[in-house]
PDB file of C-alpha atoms in Angstrom:
ATOM      1  CA  MET A   1      50.012  28.267  21.046  1.00 74.00           C
ATOM      2  CA  ASP A   2      52.874  30.069  22.770  1.00 81.00           C
ATOM      3  CA  ALA A   3      55.339  28.772  20.212  1.00 86.00           C
ATOM      4  CA  TYR A   4      53.133  29.969  17.356  1.00 84.00           C
ATOM      5  CA  VAL A   5      52.812  33.411  18.947  1.00 81.00           C
ATOM      6  CA  GLU A   6      56.602  33.611  19.175  1.00 84.00           C
ATOM      7  CA  ARG A   7      56.837  32.579  15.521  1.00 87.00           C
ATOM      8  CA  LEU A   8      54.421  35.366  14.606  1.00 83.00           C
ATOM      9  CA  ARG A   9      56.485  37.869  16.517  1.00 85.00           C
ATOM     10  CA  GLY A  10      59.680  36.921  14.690  1.00 88.00           C
ATOM     11  CA  ASP A  11      58.525  35.906  11.216  1.00 88.00           C
ATOM     12  CA  PRO A  12      56.903  38.589   9.029  1.00 85.00           C
ATOM     13  CA  THR A  13      56.155  36.004   6.346  1.00 88.00           C
ATOM     14  CA  GLU A  14      54.087  33.953   8.816  1.00 86.00           C
ATOM     15  CA  ARG A  15      52.171  37.070   9.897  1.00 83.00           C
ATOM     16  CA  ILE A  16      51.277  37.773   6.293  1.00 80.00           C
ATOM     17  CA  ALA A  17      50.217  34.152   5.721  1.00 81.00           C
ATOM     18  CA  LEU A  18      48.042  34.248   8.842  1.00 79.00           C
ATOM     19  CA  PHE A  19      46.221  37.449   7.970  1.00 73.00           C
ATOM     20  CA  ARG A  20      45.697  36.200   4.361  1.00 70.00           C
ATOM     21  CA  ASP A  21      44.179  32.980   5.713  1.00 70.00           C
ATOM     22  CA  LEU A  22      41.927  34.921   8.039  1.00 67.00           C
ATOM     23  CA  LEU A  23      40.929  37.473   5.483  1.00 61.00           C
ATOM     24  CA  ILE A  24      40.157  34.972   2.717  1.00 50.00           C
ATOM     25  CA  ASN A  25      38.790  31.889   4.491  1.00 53.00           C
ATOM     26  CA  VAL A  26      37.001  33.373   7.437  1.00 51.00           C
ATOM     27  CA  THR A  27      35.470  36.427   5.883  1.00 53.00           C
ATOM     28  CA  ASN A  28      34.395  34.464   2.769  1.00 58.00           C
ATOM     29  CA  PHE A  29      32.346  32.213   5.024  1.00 57.00           C
ATOM     30  CA  PHE A  30      30.617  35.179   6.620  1.00 57.00           C
ATOM     31  CA  ARG A  31      29.881  36.682   3.249  1.00 64.00           C
ATOM     32  CA  ASP A  32      28.564  33.392   1.819  1.00 71.00           C
ATOM     33  CA  ALA A  33      24.807  33.795   1.479  1.00 73.00           C
ATOM     34  CA  GLY A  34      24.375  30.014   1.141  1.00 81.00           C
ATOM     35  CA  ALA A  35      26.133  29.418   4.447  1.00 74.00           C
ATOM     36  CA  PHE A  36      23.904  31.910   6.213  1.00 68.00           C
ATOM     37  CA  ASP A  37      20.786  30.444   4.559  1.00 77.00           C
ATOM     38  CA  ALA A  38      21.791  27.021   5.905  1.00 80.00           C
ATOM     39  CA  LEU A  39      22.264  28.453   9.377  1.00 73.00           C
ATOM     40  CA  ALA A  40      18.948  30.254   9.202  1.00 73.00           C
ATOM     41  CA  GLU A  41      17.108  27.176   8.000  1.00 81.00           C
ATOM     42  CA  THR A  42      18.675  24.453  10.117  1.00 82.00           C
ATOM     43  CA  VAL A  43      20.743  25.724  13.076  1.00 78.00           C
ATOM     44  CA  LEU A  44      18.919  28.763  14.317  1.00 72.00           C
ATOM     45  CA  PRO A  45      15.446  27.172  14.477  1.00 76.00           C
ATOM     46  CA  ARG A  46      16.822  24.370  16.655  1.00 76.00           C
ATOM     47  CA  LEU A  47      18.795  26.796  18.801  1.00 73.00           C
ATOM     48  CA  LEU A  48      15.832  29.032  19.343  1.00 71.00           C
ATOM     49  CA  ASP A  49      13.178  26.322  19.679  1.00 74.00           C
ATOM     50  CA  GLY A  50      11.096  26.916  22.766  1.00 71.00           C
ATOM     51  CA  LYS A  51      12.657  30.289  23.558  1.00 70.00           C
ATOM     52  CA  THR A  52      10.407  33.212  24.362  1.00 68.00           C
ATOM     53  CA  ALA A  53      10.962  36.925  24.119  1.00 64.00           C
ATOM     54  CA  GLY A  54      12.314  36.963  27.639  1.00 68.00           C
ATOM     55  CA  ASN A  55      14.994  34.376  26.934  1.00 68.00           C
ATOM     56  CA  VAL A  56      18.473  35.386  25.866  1.00 61.00           C
ATOM     57  CA  VAL A  57      20.610  33.174  23.659  1.00 61.00           C
ATOM     58  CA  ARG A  58      24.276  34.010  23.600  1.00 64.00           C
ATOM     59  CA  ILE A  59      27.130  32.269  21.945  1.00 60.00           C
ATOM     60  CA  TRP A  60      30.185  33.794  23.541  1.00 70.00           C
ATOM     61  CA  VAL A  61      33.304  32.558  21.848  1.00 77.00           C
ATOM     62  CA  ALA A  62      35.038  35.618  23.287  1.00 81.00           C
ATOM     63  CA  ASP A  63      34.488  34.406  26.857  1.00 83.00           C
ATOM     64  CA  GLU A  64      36.211  31.123  26.128  1.00 81.00           C
ATOM     65  CA  LEU A  65      39.072  32.777  24.271  1.00 82.00           C
ATOM     66  CA  ALA A  66      39.616  35.207  27.130  1.00 84.00           C
ATOM     67  CA  ARG A  67      39.462  32.401  29.676  1.00 84.00           C
ATOM     68  CA  ARG A  68      42.260  30.631  27.741  1.00 83.00           C
ATOM     69  CA  SER A  69      44.237  33.850  27.374  1.00 83.00           C
ATOM     70  CA  THR A  70      44.036  33.505  23.596  1.00 81.00           C
ATOM     71  CA  PRO A  71      44.525  36.787  21.735  1.00 81.00           C
ATOM     72  CA  PHE A  72      41.512  37.828  19.633  1.00 81.00           C
ATOM     73  CA  ALA A  73      39.906  40.836  18.021  1.00 81.00           C
ATOM     74  CA  PHE A  74      36.320  41.613  17.107  1.00 79.00           C
ATOM     75  CA  VAL A  75      35.304  42.081  13.484  1.00 76.00           C
ATOM     76  CA  SER A  76      31.861  43.605  13.629  1.00 74.00           C
ATOM     77  CA  GLY A  77      29.456  46.154  12.418  1.00 72.00           C
ATOM     78  CA  PHE A  78      28.915  47.154  16.047  1.00 74.00           C
ATOM     79  CA  SER A  79      30.591  50.148  17.670  1.00 81.00           C
ATOM     80  CA  ARG A  80      32.944  49.750  20.622  1.00 84.00           C
ATOM     81  CA  ASP A  81      30.210  51.009  22.959  1.00 85.00           C
ATOM     82  CA  GLU A  82      27.962  48.139  21.863  1.00 80.00           C
ATOM     83  CA  LEU A  83      30.505  45.520  22.887  1.00 79.00           C
ATOM     84  CA  PRO A  84      30.204  43.994  26.323  1.00 78.00           C
ATOM     85  CA  ALA A  85      31.998  46.238  28.855  1.00 82.00           C
ATOM     86  CA  GLY A  86      34.679  43.621  29.558  1.00 83.00           C
ATOM     87  CA  TYR A  87      35.729  43.495  25.923  1.00 83.00           C
ATOM     88  CA  ARG A  88      35.815  47.168  24.930  1.00 86.00           C
ATOM     89  CA  ASP A  89      39.598  47.211  25.228  1.00 86.00           C
ATOM     90  CA  ARG A  90      39.994  44.480  22.580  1.00 85.00           C
ATOM     91  CA  PRO A  91      40.919  45.416  19.023  1.00 83.00           C
ATOM     92  CA  LEU A  92      37.783  46.150  16.990  1.00 82.00           C
ATOM     93  CA  LEU A  93      37.809  46.056  13.190  1.00 80.00           C
ATOM     94  CA  ASN A  94      34.706  47.426  11.576  1.00 77.00           C
ATOM     95  CA  GLU A  95      33.467  45.720   8.443  1.00 70.00           C
ATOM     96  CA  PRO A  96      34.485  45.510   5.714  1.00 73.00           C
ATOM     97  CA  VAL A  97      37.980  44.561   6.813  1.00 73.00           C
ATOM     98  CA  GLY A  98      40.901  45.098   4.488  1.00 75.00           C
ATOM     99  CA  ALA A  99      44.304  43.474   4.615  1.00 76.00           C
ATOM    100  CA  GLY A 100      45.956  46.613   6.102  1.00 80.00           C
ATOM    101  CA  ARG A 101      43.567  46.860   9.055  1.00 78.00           C
ATOM    102  CA  LEU A 102      43.847  43.138   9.694  1.00 77.00           C
ATOM    103  CA  GLN A 103      47.654  43.347   9.708  1.00 79.00           C
ATOM    104  CA  GLN A 104      47.478  46.223  12.192  1.00 79.00           C
ATOM    105  CA  ALA A 105      45.195  44.272  14.469  1.00 78.00           C
ATOM    106  CA  LEU A 106      47.473  41.186  14.329  1.00 77.00           C
ATOM    107  CA  ALA A 107      50.478  43.360  15.131  1.00 79.00           C
ATOM    108  CA  ALA A 108      48.636  44.799  18.146  1.00 78.00           C
ATOM    109  CA  LEU A 109      47.475  41.374  19.335  1.00 77.00           C
ATOM    110  CA  PHE A 110      50.902  39.804  19.091  1.00 75.00           C
ATOM    111  CA  ALA A 111      52.898  42.899  20.072  1.00 68.00           C
ATOM    112  CA  VAL A 112      54.826  42.903  16.815  1.00 54.00           C
ATOM    113  CA  PRO A 113      57.167  45.907  16.631  1.00 52.00           C
TER     114      PRO A 113
END
């Protein structure tokens, strides 16, 4: 990972390739109604099976990324105040995300001059 971060810092072409990959592949998944239908019909019922109103189900990828010191940003419809307190200093891109904002976030994450 460290070698790739260094590559991102020194190679503008790689930064562009990364943000294009993220913008196209990742956001297309999240905008794919069929993918969300499949999650709603198969994954969520199993995940929530047996849970009551008092139970909390959290899937915190951010915790694991932070534990590994992996740079990340939030892409969300939430405001900064709605993020957990420990993550309010992370880059936050509000949806919809365009290429320019994503490039700015990547530059901030990888300290690209």
